[in-house]
PDB file of C-alpha atoms and ligand atoms in Angstrom:
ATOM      1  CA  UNK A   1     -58.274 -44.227  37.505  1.00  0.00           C
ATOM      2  CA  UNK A   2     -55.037 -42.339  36.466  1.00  0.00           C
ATOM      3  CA  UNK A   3     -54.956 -38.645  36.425  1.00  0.00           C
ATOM      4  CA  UNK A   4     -54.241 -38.892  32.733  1.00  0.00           C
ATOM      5  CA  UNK A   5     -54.166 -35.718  30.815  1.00  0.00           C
ATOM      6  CA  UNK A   6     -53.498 -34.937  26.816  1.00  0.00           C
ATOM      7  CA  UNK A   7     -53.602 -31.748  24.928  1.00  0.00           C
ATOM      8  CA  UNK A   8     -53.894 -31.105  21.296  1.00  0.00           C
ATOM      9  CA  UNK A   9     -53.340 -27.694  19.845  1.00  0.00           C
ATOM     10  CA  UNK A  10     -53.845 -25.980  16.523  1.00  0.00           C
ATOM     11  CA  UNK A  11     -51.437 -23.364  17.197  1.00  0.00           C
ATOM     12  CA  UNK A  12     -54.108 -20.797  18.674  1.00  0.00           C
ATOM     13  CA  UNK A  13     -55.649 -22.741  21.344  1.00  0.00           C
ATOM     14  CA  UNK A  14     -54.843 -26.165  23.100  1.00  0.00           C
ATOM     15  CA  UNK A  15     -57.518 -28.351  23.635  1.00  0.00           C
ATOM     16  CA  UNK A  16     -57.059 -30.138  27.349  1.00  0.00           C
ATOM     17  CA  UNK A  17     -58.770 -33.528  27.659  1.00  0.00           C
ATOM     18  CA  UNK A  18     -59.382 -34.917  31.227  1.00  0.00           C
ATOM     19  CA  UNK A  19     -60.680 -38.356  30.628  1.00  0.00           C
ATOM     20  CA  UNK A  20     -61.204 -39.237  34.132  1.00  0.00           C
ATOM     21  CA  UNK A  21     -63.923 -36.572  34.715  1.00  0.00           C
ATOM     22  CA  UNK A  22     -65.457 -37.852  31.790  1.00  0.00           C
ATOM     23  CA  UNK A  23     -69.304 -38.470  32.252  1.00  0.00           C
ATOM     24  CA  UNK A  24     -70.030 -39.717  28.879  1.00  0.00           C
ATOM     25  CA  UNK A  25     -72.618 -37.343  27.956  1.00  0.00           C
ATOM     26  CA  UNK A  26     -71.712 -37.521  24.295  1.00  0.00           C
ATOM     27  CA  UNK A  27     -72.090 -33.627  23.794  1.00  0.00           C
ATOM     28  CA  UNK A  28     -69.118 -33.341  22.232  1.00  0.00           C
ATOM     29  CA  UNK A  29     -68.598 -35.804  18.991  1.00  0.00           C
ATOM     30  CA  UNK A  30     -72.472 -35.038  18.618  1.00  0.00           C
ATOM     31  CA  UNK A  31     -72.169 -31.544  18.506  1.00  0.00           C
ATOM     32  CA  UNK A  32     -68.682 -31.629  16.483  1.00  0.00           C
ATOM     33  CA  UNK A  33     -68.237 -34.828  14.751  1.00  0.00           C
ATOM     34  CA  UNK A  34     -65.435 -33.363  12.816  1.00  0.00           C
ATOM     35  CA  UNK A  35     -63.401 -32.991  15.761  1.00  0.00           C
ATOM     36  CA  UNK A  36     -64.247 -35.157  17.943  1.00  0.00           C
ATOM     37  CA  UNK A  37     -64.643 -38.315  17.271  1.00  0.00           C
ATOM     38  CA  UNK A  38     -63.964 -41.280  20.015  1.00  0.00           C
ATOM     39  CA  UNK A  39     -63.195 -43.852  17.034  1.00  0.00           C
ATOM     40  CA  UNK A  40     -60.038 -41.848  16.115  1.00  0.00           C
ATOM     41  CA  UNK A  41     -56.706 -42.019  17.124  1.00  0.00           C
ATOM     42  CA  UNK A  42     -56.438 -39.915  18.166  1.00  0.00           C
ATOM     43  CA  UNK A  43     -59.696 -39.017  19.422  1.00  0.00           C
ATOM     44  CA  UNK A  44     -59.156 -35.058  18.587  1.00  0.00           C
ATOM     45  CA  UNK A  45     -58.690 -33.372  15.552  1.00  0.00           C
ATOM     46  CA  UNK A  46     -58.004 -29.997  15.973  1.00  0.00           C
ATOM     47  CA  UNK A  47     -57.739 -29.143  12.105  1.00  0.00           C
ATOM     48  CA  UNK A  48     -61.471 -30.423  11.920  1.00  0.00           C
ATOM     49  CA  UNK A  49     -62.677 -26.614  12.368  1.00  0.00           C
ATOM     50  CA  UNK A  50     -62.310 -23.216  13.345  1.00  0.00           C
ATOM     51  CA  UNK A  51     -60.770 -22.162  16.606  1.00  0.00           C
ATOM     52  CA  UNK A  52     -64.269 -20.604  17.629  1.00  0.00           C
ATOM     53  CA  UNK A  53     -66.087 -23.102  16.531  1.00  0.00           C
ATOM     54  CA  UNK A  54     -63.974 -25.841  19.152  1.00  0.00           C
ATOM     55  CA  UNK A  55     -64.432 -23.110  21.804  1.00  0.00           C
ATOM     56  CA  UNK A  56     -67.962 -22.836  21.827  1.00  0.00           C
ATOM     57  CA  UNK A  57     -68.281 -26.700  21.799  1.00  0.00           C
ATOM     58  CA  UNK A  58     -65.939 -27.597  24.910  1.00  0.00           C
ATOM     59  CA  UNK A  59     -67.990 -24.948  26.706  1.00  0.00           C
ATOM     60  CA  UNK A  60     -70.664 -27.156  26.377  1.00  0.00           C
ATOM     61  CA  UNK A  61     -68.739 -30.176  27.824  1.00  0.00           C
ATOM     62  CA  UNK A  62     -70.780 -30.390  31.103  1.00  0.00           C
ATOM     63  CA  UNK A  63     -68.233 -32.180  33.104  1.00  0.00           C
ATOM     64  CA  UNK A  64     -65.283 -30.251  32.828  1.00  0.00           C
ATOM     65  CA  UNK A  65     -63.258 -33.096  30.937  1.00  0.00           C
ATOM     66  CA  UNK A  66     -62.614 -30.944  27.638  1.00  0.00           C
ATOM     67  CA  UNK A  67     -61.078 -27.336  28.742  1.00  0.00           C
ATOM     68  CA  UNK A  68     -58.700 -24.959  26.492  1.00  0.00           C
ATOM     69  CA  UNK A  69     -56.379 -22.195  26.582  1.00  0.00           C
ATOM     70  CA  UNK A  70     -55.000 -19.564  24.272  1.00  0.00           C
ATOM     71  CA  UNK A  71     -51.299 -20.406  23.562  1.00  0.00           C
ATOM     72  CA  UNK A  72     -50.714 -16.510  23.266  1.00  0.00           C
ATOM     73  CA  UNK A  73     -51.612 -16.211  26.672  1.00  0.00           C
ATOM     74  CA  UNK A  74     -49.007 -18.265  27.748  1.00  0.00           C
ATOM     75  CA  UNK A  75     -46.302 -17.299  25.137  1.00  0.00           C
ATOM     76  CA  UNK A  76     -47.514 -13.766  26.773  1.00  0.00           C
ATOM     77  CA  UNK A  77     -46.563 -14.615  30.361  1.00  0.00           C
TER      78      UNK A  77
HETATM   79  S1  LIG B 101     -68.862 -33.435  26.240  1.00  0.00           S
HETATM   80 FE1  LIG B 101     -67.427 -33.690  27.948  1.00  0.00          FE
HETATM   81  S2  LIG B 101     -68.449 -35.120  29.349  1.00  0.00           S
HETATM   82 FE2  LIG B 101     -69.458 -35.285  27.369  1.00  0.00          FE
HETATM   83  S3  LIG B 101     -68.436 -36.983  26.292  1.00  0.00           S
HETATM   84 FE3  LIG B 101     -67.428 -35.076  25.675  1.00  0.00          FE
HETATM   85  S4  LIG B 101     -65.724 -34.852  27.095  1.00  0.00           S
HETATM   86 FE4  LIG B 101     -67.126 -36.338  28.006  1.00  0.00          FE
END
């Protein structure tokens, strides 16, 4: 599979979404239907809730596909 890669950001944070490392376990669009949701396109919607809120849900992602960062930490560096 291709090393694909997309981000979606909400000004705060970007959301980084690995598909390959995907494992399916559904935790995500379960957890937060509101954002995630693999029917869209596309699939993320970063407006769906707060910043907090998509943090705590992508550190649930047990394979490592979903990941963020803080775009102040990079404006920063
Ligand atoms: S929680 Fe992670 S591993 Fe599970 S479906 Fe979502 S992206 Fe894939």
């Amino acid at each position: 599979m291709k090393d694909i890669t997309t981000r979606y950001t909400n000004g705060e944070i970007t959301v980084v979404w690995k598909p390959a490392l995907c494992t399916h376990s559904r935790r995500c669009f379960t957890g937060l239907p509101d954002v995630f949701d693999p029917r869209k396109r596309p699939w993320v919607t970063v407006a769906g809730a707060t910043t907090e809120r998509i943090v705590e849900q992508i550190h649930q992602c047990p394979s490592g596909a979903l990941s963020y960062f803080r775009n102040d930490a990079v404006t920063a560096e």
